[in-house]
XYZ file of C-alpha atoms in Angstrom:
575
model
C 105.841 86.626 111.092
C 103.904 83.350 110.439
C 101.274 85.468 109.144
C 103.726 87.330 107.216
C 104.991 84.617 105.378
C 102.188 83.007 104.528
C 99.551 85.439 103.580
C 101.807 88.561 103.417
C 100.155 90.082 106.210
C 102.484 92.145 108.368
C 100.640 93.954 110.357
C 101.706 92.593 113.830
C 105.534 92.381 113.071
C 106.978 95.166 115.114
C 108.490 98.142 113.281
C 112.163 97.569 114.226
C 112.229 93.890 113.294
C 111.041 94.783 109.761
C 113.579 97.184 109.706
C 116.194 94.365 110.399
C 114.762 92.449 107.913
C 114.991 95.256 105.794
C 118.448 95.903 106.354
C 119.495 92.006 106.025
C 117.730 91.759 102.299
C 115.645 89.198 103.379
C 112.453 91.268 104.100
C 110.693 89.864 100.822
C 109.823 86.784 102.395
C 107.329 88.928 104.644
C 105.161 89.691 101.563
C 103.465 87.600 98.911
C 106.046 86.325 96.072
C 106.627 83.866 93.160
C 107.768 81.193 96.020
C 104.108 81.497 97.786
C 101.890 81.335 94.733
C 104.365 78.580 92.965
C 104.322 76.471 96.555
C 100.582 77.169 96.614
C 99.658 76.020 92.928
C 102.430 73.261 92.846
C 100.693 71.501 95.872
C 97.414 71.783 94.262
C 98.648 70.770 90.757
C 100.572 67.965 92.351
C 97.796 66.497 94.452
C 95.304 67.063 91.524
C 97.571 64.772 89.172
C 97.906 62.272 91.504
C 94.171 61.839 91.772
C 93.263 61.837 88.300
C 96.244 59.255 87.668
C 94.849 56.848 89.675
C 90.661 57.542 88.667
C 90.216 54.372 86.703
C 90.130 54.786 83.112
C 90.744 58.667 82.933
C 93.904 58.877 81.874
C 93.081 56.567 78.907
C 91.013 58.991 77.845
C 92.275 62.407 78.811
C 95.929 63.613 79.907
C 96.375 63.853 84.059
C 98.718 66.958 83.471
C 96.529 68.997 81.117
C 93.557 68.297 83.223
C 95.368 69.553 86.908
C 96.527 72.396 85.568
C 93.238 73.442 84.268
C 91.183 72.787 87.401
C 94.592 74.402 89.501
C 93.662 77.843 88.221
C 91.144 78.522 90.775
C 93.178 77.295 93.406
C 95.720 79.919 92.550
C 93.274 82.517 92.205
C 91.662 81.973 95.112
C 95.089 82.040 97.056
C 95.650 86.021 94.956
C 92.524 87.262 96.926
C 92.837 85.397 99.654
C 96.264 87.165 100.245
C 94.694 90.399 99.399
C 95.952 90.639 95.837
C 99.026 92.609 96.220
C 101.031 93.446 93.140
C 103.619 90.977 93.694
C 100.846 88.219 93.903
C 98.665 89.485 91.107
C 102.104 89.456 89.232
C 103.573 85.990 90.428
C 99.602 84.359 90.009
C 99.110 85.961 86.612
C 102.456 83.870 85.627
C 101.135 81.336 87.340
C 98.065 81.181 85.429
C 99.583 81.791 81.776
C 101.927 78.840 82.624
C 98.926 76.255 83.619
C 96.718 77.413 80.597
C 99.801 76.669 78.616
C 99.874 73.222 80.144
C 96.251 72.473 79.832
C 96.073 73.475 76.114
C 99.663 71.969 74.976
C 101.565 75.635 74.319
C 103.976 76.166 77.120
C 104.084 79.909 77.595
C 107.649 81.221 77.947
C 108.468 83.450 81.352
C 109.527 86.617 79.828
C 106.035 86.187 77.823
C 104.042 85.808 81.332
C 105.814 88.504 82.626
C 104.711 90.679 80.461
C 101.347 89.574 80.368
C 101.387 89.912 84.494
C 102.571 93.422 83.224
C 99.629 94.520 81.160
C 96.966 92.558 83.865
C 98.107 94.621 86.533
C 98.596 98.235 85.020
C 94.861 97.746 82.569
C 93.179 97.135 85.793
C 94.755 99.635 87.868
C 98.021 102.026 86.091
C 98.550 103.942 89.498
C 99.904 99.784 90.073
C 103.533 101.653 88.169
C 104.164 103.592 91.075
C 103.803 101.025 93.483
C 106.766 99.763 95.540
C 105.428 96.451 95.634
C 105.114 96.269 91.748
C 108.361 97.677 90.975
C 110.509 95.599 93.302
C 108.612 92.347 92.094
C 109.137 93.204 88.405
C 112.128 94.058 88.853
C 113.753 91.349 90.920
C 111.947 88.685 88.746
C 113.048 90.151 85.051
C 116.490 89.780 86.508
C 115.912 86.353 87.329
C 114.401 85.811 83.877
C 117.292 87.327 82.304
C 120.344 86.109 84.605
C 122.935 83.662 82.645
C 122.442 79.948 83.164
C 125.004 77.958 84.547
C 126.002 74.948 82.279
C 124.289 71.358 83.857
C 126.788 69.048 85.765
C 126.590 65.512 87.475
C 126.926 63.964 90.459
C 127.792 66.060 93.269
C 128.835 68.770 91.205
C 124.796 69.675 91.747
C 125.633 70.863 95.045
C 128.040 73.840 93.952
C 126.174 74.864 90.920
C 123.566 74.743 92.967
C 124.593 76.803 95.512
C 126.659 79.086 92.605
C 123.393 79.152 91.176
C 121.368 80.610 94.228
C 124.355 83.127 94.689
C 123.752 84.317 91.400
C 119.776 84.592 91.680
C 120.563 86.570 94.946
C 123.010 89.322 93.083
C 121.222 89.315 90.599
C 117.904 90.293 92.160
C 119.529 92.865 94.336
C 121.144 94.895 91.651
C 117.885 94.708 89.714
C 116.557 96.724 92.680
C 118.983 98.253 93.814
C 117.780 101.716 92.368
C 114.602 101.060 93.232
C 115.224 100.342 96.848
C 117.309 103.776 96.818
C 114.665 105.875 95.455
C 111.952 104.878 97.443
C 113.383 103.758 100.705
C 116.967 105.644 100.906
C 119.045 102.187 101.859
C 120.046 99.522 99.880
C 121.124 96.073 101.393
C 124.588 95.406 101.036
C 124.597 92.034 102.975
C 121.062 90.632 100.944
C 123.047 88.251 98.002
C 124.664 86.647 100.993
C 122.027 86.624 103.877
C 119.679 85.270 101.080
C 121.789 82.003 100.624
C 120.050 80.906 103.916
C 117.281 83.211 104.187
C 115.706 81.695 101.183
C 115.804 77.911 101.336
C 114.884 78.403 105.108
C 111.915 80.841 104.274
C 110.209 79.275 100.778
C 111.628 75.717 101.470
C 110.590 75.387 105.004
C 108.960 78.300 106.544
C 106.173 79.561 103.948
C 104.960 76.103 103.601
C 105.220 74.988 106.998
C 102.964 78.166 107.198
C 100.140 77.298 104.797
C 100.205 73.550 105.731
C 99.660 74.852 109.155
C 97.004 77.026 108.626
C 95.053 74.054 105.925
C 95.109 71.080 108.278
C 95.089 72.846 112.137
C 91.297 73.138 111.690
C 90.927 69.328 111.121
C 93.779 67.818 112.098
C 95.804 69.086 115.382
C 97.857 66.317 115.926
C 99.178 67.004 112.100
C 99.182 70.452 112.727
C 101.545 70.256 115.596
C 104.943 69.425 114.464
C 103.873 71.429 111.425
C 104.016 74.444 114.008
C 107.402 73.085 115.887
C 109.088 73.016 112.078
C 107.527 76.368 111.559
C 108.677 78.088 114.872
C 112.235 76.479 114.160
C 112.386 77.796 111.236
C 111.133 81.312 112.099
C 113.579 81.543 114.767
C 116.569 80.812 112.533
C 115.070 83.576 110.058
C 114.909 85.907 113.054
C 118.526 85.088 114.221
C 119.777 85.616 110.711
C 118.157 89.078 109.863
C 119.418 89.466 113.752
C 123.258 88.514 112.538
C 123.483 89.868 108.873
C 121.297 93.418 109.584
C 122.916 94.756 112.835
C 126.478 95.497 111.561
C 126.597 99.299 110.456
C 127.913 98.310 106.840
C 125.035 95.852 106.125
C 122.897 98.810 104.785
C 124.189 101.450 102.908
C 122.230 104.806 103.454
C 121.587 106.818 99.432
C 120.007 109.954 98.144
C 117.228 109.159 95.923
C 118.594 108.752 92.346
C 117.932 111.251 89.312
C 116.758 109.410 86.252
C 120.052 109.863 84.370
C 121.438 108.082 87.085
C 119.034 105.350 87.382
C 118.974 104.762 83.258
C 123.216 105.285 83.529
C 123.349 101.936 86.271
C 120.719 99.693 83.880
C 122.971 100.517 80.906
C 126.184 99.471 82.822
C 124.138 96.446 84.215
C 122.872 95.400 81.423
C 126.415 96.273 79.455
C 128.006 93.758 81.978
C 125.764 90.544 81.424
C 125.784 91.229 77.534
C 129.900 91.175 78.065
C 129.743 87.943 80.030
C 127.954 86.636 76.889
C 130.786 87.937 75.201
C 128.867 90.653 73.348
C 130.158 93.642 71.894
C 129.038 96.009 74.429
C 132.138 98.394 74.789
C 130.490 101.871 73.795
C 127.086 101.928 75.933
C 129.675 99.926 79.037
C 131.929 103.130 78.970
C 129.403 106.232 78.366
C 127.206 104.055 81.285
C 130.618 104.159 83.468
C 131.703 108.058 82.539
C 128.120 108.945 83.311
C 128.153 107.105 86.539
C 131.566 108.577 87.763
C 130.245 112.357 86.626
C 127.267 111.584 88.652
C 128.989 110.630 91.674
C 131.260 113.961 91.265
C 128.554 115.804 91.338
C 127.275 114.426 94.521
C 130.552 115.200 96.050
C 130.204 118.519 95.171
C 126.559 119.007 96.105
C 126.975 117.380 99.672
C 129.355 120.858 100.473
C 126.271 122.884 100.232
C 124.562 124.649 97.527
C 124.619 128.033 99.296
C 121.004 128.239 100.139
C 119.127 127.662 103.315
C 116.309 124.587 102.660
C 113.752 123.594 105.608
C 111.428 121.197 105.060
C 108.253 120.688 107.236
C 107.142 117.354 107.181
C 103.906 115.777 107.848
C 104.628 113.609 111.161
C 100.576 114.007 112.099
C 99.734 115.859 115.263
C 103.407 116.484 116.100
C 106.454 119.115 115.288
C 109.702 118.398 113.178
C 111.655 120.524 110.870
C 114.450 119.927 108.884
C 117.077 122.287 107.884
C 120.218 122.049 105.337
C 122.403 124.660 105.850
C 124.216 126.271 102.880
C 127.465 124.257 103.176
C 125.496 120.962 103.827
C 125.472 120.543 107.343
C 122.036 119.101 108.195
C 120.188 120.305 111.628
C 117.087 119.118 112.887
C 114.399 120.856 114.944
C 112.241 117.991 117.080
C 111.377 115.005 115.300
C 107.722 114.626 116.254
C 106.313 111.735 117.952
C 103.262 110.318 119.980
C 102.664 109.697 123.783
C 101.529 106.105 123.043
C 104.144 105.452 120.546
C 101.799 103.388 118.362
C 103.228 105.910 115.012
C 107.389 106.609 115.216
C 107.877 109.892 112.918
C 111.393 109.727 113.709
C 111.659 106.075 112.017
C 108.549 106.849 109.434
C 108.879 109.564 108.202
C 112.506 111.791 109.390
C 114.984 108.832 108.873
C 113.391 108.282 105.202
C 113.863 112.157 104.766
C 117.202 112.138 105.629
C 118.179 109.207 103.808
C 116.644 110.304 100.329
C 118.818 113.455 100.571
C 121.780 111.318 100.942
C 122.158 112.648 104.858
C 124.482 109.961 107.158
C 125.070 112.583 109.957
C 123.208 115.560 111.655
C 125.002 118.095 112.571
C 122.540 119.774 115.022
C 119.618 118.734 116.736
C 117.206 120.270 118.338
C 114.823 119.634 121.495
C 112.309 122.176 122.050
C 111.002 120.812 125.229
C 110.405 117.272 126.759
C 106.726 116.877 125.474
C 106.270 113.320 123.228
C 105.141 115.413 120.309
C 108.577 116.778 120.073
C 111.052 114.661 121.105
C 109.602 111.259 120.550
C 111.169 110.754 116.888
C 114.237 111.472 118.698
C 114.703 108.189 119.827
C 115.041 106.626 116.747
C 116.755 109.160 115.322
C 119.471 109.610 117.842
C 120.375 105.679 117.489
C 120.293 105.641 113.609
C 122.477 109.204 113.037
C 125.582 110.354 114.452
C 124.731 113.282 115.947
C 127.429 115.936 116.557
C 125.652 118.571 118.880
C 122.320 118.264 120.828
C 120.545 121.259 122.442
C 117.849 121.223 124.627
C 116.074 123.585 126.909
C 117.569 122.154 130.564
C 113.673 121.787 131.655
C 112.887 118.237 133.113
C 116.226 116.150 132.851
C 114.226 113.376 134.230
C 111.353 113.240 132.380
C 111.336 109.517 130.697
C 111.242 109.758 126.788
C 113.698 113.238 127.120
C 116.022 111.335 129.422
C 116.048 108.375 127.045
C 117.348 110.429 124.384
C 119.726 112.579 126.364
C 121.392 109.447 127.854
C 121.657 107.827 124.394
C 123.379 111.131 123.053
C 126.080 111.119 125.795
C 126.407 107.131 125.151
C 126.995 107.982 121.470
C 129.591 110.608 121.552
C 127.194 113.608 121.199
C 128.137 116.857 122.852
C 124.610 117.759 124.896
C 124.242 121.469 125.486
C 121.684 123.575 127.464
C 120.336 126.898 125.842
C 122.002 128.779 129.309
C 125.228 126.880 128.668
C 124.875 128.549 124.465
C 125.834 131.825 123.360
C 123.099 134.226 122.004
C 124.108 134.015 118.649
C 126.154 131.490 116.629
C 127.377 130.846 113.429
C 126.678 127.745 111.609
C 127.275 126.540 108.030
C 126.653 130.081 106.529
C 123.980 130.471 108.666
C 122.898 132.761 112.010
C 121.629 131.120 114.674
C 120.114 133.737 117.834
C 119.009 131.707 120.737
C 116.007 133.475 122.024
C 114.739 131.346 124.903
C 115.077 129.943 127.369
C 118.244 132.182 128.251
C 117.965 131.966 131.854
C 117.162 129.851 135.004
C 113.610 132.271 135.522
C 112.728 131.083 132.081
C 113.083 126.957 133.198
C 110.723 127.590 136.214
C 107.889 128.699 133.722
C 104.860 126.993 135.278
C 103.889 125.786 131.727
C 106.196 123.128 130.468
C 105.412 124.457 126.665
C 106.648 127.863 127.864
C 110.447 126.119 127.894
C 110.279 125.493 124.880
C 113.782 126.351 122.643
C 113.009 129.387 120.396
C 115.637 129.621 117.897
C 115.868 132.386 114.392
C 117.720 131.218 111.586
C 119.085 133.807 108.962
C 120.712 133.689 106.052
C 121.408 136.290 103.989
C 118.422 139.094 104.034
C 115.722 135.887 104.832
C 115.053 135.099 108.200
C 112.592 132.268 110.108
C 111.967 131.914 113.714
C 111.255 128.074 115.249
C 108.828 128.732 118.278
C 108.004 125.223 119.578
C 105.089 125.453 121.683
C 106.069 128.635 123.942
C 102.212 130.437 124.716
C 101.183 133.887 125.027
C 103.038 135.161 128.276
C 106.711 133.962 126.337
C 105.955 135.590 123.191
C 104.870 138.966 124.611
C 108.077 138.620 126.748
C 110.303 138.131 123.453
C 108.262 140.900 121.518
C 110.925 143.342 122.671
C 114.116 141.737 121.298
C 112.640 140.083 118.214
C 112.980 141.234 114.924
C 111.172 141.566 111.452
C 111.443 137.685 110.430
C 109.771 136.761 107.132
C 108.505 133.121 108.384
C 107.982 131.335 111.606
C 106.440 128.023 112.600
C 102.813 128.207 114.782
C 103.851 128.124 118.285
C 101.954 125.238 119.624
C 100.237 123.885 116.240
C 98.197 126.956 115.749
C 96.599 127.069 119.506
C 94.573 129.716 121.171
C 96.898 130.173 123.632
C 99.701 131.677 121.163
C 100.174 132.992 118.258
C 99.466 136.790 119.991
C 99.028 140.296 118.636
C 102.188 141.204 119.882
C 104.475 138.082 118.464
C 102.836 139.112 115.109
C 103.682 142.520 115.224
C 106.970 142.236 116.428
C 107.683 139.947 113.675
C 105.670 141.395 110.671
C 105.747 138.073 108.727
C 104.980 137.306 105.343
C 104.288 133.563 105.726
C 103.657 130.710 108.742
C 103.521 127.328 108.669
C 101.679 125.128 111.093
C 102.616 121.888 111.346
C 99.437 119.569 112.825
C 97.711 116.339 112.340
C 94.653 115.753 109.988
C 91.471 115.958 111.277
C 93.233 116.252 115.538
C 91.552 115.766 118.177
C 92.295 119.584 119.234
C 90.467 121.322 116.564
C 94.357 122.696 115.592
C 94.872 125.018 114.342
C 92.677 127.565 116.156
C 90.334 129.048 113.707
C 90.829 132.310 115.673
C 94.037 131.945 115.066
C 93.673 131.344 111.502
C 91.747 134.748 111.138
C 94.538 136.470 113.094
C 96.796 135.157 110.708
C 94.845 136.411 107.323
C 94.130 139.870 108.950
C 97.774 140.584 109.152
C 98.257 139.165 105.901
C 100.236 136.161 106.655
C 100.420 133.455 104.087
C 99.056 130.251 105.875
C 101.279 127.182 104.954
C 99.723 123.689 107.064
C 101.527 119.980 106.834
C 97.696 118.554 107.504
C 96.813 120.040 104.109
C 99.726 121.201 101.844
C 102.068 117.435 103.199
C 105.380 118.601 103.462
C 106.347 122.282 103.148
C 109.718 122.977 101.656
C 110.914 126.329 101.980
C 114.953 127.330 100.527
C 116.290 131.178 100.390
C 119.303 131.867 98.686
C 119.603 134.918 100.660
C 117.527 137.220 98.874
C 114.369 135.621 98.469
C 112.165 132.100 99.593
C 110.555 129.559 97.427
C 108.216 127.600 99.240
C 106.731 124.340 98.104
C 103.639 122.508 98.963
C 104.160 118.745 98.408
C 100.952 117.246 98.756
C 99.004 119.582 96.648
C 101.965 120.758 94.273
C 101.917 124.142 95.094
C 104.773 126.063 94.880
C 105.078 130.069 95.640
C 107.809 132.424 95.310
């Protein structure tokens, strides 16, 4: 976190306490900012004006202020790289810079001016810099701040409330600045951050960032300076901690929100911006009330949407050498086939990339989920999942109740409320949201003692309507040719096993007659997955070949009648 805060490196703060910080509001203090580069360049301005005050005879000739902030530039700069030139430190060092020129030549720039020059820096040098999260939150949050009434001047110890009114209203203001942006890329949006930022932000750019960078300037030459340094900096690291601890763990601090449409995003400015402009008593009543009507037929619409559109979506995410599908069922209802994962558990899918998912699509519950079988592949997301989501119904094969990451997620299902059901203890066929679900395996106790643990794996076929799909998990040769019988003509199924040699049979592909497959695997695995004998198997029988390691994400929604599939990653879409 030291690290963090002082050169925006976050590469060793674990996942889930960047997610509280996240949650809390207070996670910009991890990455570069106005408050580092202004600490940074205020030092070195300050201590460069001291010097030249007191060089004999130099500030007879020349001013001290014009001349720090012209030999402070560097400085600044060399902090930007140094940090690895982020967009919110190109941004914030950019103003920086405009600001010290302005000193050094006698023409104070104004902020809104450096912003905008910050602006046209970052997006000449590199434009893809607009579609950065890193850019957009900065802008964002700092326009606001730009643009945010002033509260009149006061005396005495009247300071202390405006100043604290003050920092309140930086805080709201900031959030609902990025507020839409936060929802559109991340899903969430910090309810508790104006509040948790009252503290987080004296303690983190008062105390803790330079603490930080005082630390890491004087430790080389000066230990005994550096060491309270570090006992201020710890201190003050632990309180951050214990805050994003206290303010991020309630459920409410966080609220989970589809991404936004544009309308809806350029609807919230207008009312935003409607609001301030009335506080200024402006005349803003027409754009405050078409903003607010739009707003409230947006939200209606949501309503209506989250009751199903009548079509069947599942997406096929790219959670690297791993399996994970998500489905929406025609009235809504969201169920979730594995969640991917990794036996070392250095890459989470589950908190990467399925909670994000989820969250973008407006999802708060899942209805169903799904365990194929106990390997880490499959069921490692699910431990994220399972304590982020209510989860109404989890099914799993009954194969290895003790085996470690399967029991972890089993146990924290019962804990939660979620009813846990074996495929024996499941009918064959169900009904679900509009949708059929036949439970093909394992369907009974002969099944479980398969001597291949992939060979328990939950086979389920979804249809809806005319279309049909069949989830396979990682069941091998013997299991398909076994299921050949009582399957049926299914228009799409997911590779058993990522596309291995040991599935994927003659007789699974006949029995089925597909028209497409998608095979979810990593990029560039280990494995050599997908099989290219497989592959050729697949385009002799004239099976459209869908894979997450090329295409990203595969999105696939029937209405009943027909599919449209989508390829995110290389925008291809086929009816």
């Amino acid at each position: 976190v030291a690290k963090a805060v002082a050169l925006g490196d976050r590469g060793g703060i674990a996942p889930a306490q960047r997610e509280l910080w996240a949650r809390a509001g207070i996670a910009h203090l991890l990455a570069i900012s106005g408050l580092h580069v202004a600490f940074v360049t205020g030092l070195v301005f300050a201590l460069w004006r001291l010097l030249f005050a007191i060089w004999p005879g130099l500030v007879e000739r020349l001013s001290a202020r014009r001349l720090a902030a012209a030999v402070t530039v560097p400085a600044a700069l060399v902090y930007c790289l140094a940090a690895g030139a982020p967009p919110s430190a190109v941004r914030a060092t950019t103003m920086a810079v405009a600001f010290l020129v302005g000193v050094a030549v006698g023409r104070p720039s104004a902020g809104v001016n450096a912003l905008g020059l910050a602006g046209l820096v970052i997006l000449g040098v590199d434009p893809t810099s607009l579609y950065d999260p890193g850019f957009l939150l900065s802008f964002a949050a700092v326009s606001a701040l730009l643009l945010a009434p002033r509260l009149p001047p006061v005396r005495g110890w009247r300071r202390v409330g405006r100043y604290l009114a003050g920092a309140a209203l930086a805080s709201v203001a900031a959030t609902l600045a990025t507020a839409p942006i936060s929802a559109s890329l991340f899903g969430s949006v910090s309810l508790i951050a104006p509040l948790a930022n009252l503290a987080a932000v004296p303690l983190g750019a008062g105390i803790a960032t330079p603490a930080a960078i005082l630390h890491a300037l004087v430790s080389p030459w000066a230990p005994a300076l550096a060491a309270p340094l570090a006992a201020l900096l710890e201190l003050a690291l632990a309180l951050l901690d214990g805050l994003a601890g206290v303010a991020g763990t309630p459920a409410g601090a966080a609220l989970n929100v589809p991404a936004p449409r544009g309308v809806e995003i350029a609807a919230y400015y207008v009312l935003v911006g409607s609001a301030v402009l009335l506080l200024r008593r402006r005349r803003v009543a027409v754009p405050l009330a078409v903003a607010a009507l739009a707003l409230l037929a947006a939200l209606a619409l949501r309503v209506v949407e989250s009751r199903g559109d009548g079509q069947l979506t599942l997406i096929h995410p790219y959670v690297g050498q791993g399996e994970a599908t998500v489905a929406i069922l025609p009235r809504g209802a969201v169920m979730v086939f594995d969640a991917g994962g990794s036996e070392r558990g250095r890459f989470d899918p589950g908190r990467e990339v399925i909670a994000p998912l989820l969250r973008r699509q407006g999802v708060g519950r899942i209805a169903l989920g799904v365990i194929s079988h106990p390997h880490p592949d499959h069921v490692g997301g699910w431990r994220y999942l399972i304590e982020h989501f209510p989860v109404d119904e989890l099914w799993w094969s009954g194969a290895e109740p003790d085996e470690p990451m399967q029991a972890q997620v089993l146990a924290a299902a019962r804990r939660r409320g979620t009813r846990v059901r074996t495929t024996l203890e499941l009918p064959p066929v169900l009904e679900r949201d509009g949708v059929t679900i036949e439970v093909l395996h394992p369907r009974d106790r002969e099944a479980l003692a398969a001597p291949q643990l992939n060979d328990v794996s939950v086979v389920l076929r979804l249809r809806h309507g005319e279309r049909s799909v069949l989830l396979t998990g990682d069941i091998g040769v013997a299991v398909e040719q076994a299921l050949a019988a009582r399957l049926q003509p299914t228009d799409a199924f997911k590779s058993p096993h990522h596309g291995s040699r040991s599935s994927s049979s003659p007789a699974l592909l006949a029995a089925l007659s597909p028209g497409m497959v998608v095979i979810s695997v990593g990029e560039d695995n280990a494995y050599g997955l997908p099989d290219p004998e497989v592959l050729a198997r697949y385009a002799a029988a004239g099976v459209q070949i869908w894979r997450t390691d090329h295409d990203g994400a595969v999105t696939m929604v029937s209405d009943g009648r027909r599919w449209r599939v989508h390829a995110f990653r290389r925008g291809r879409s086929v009816d």
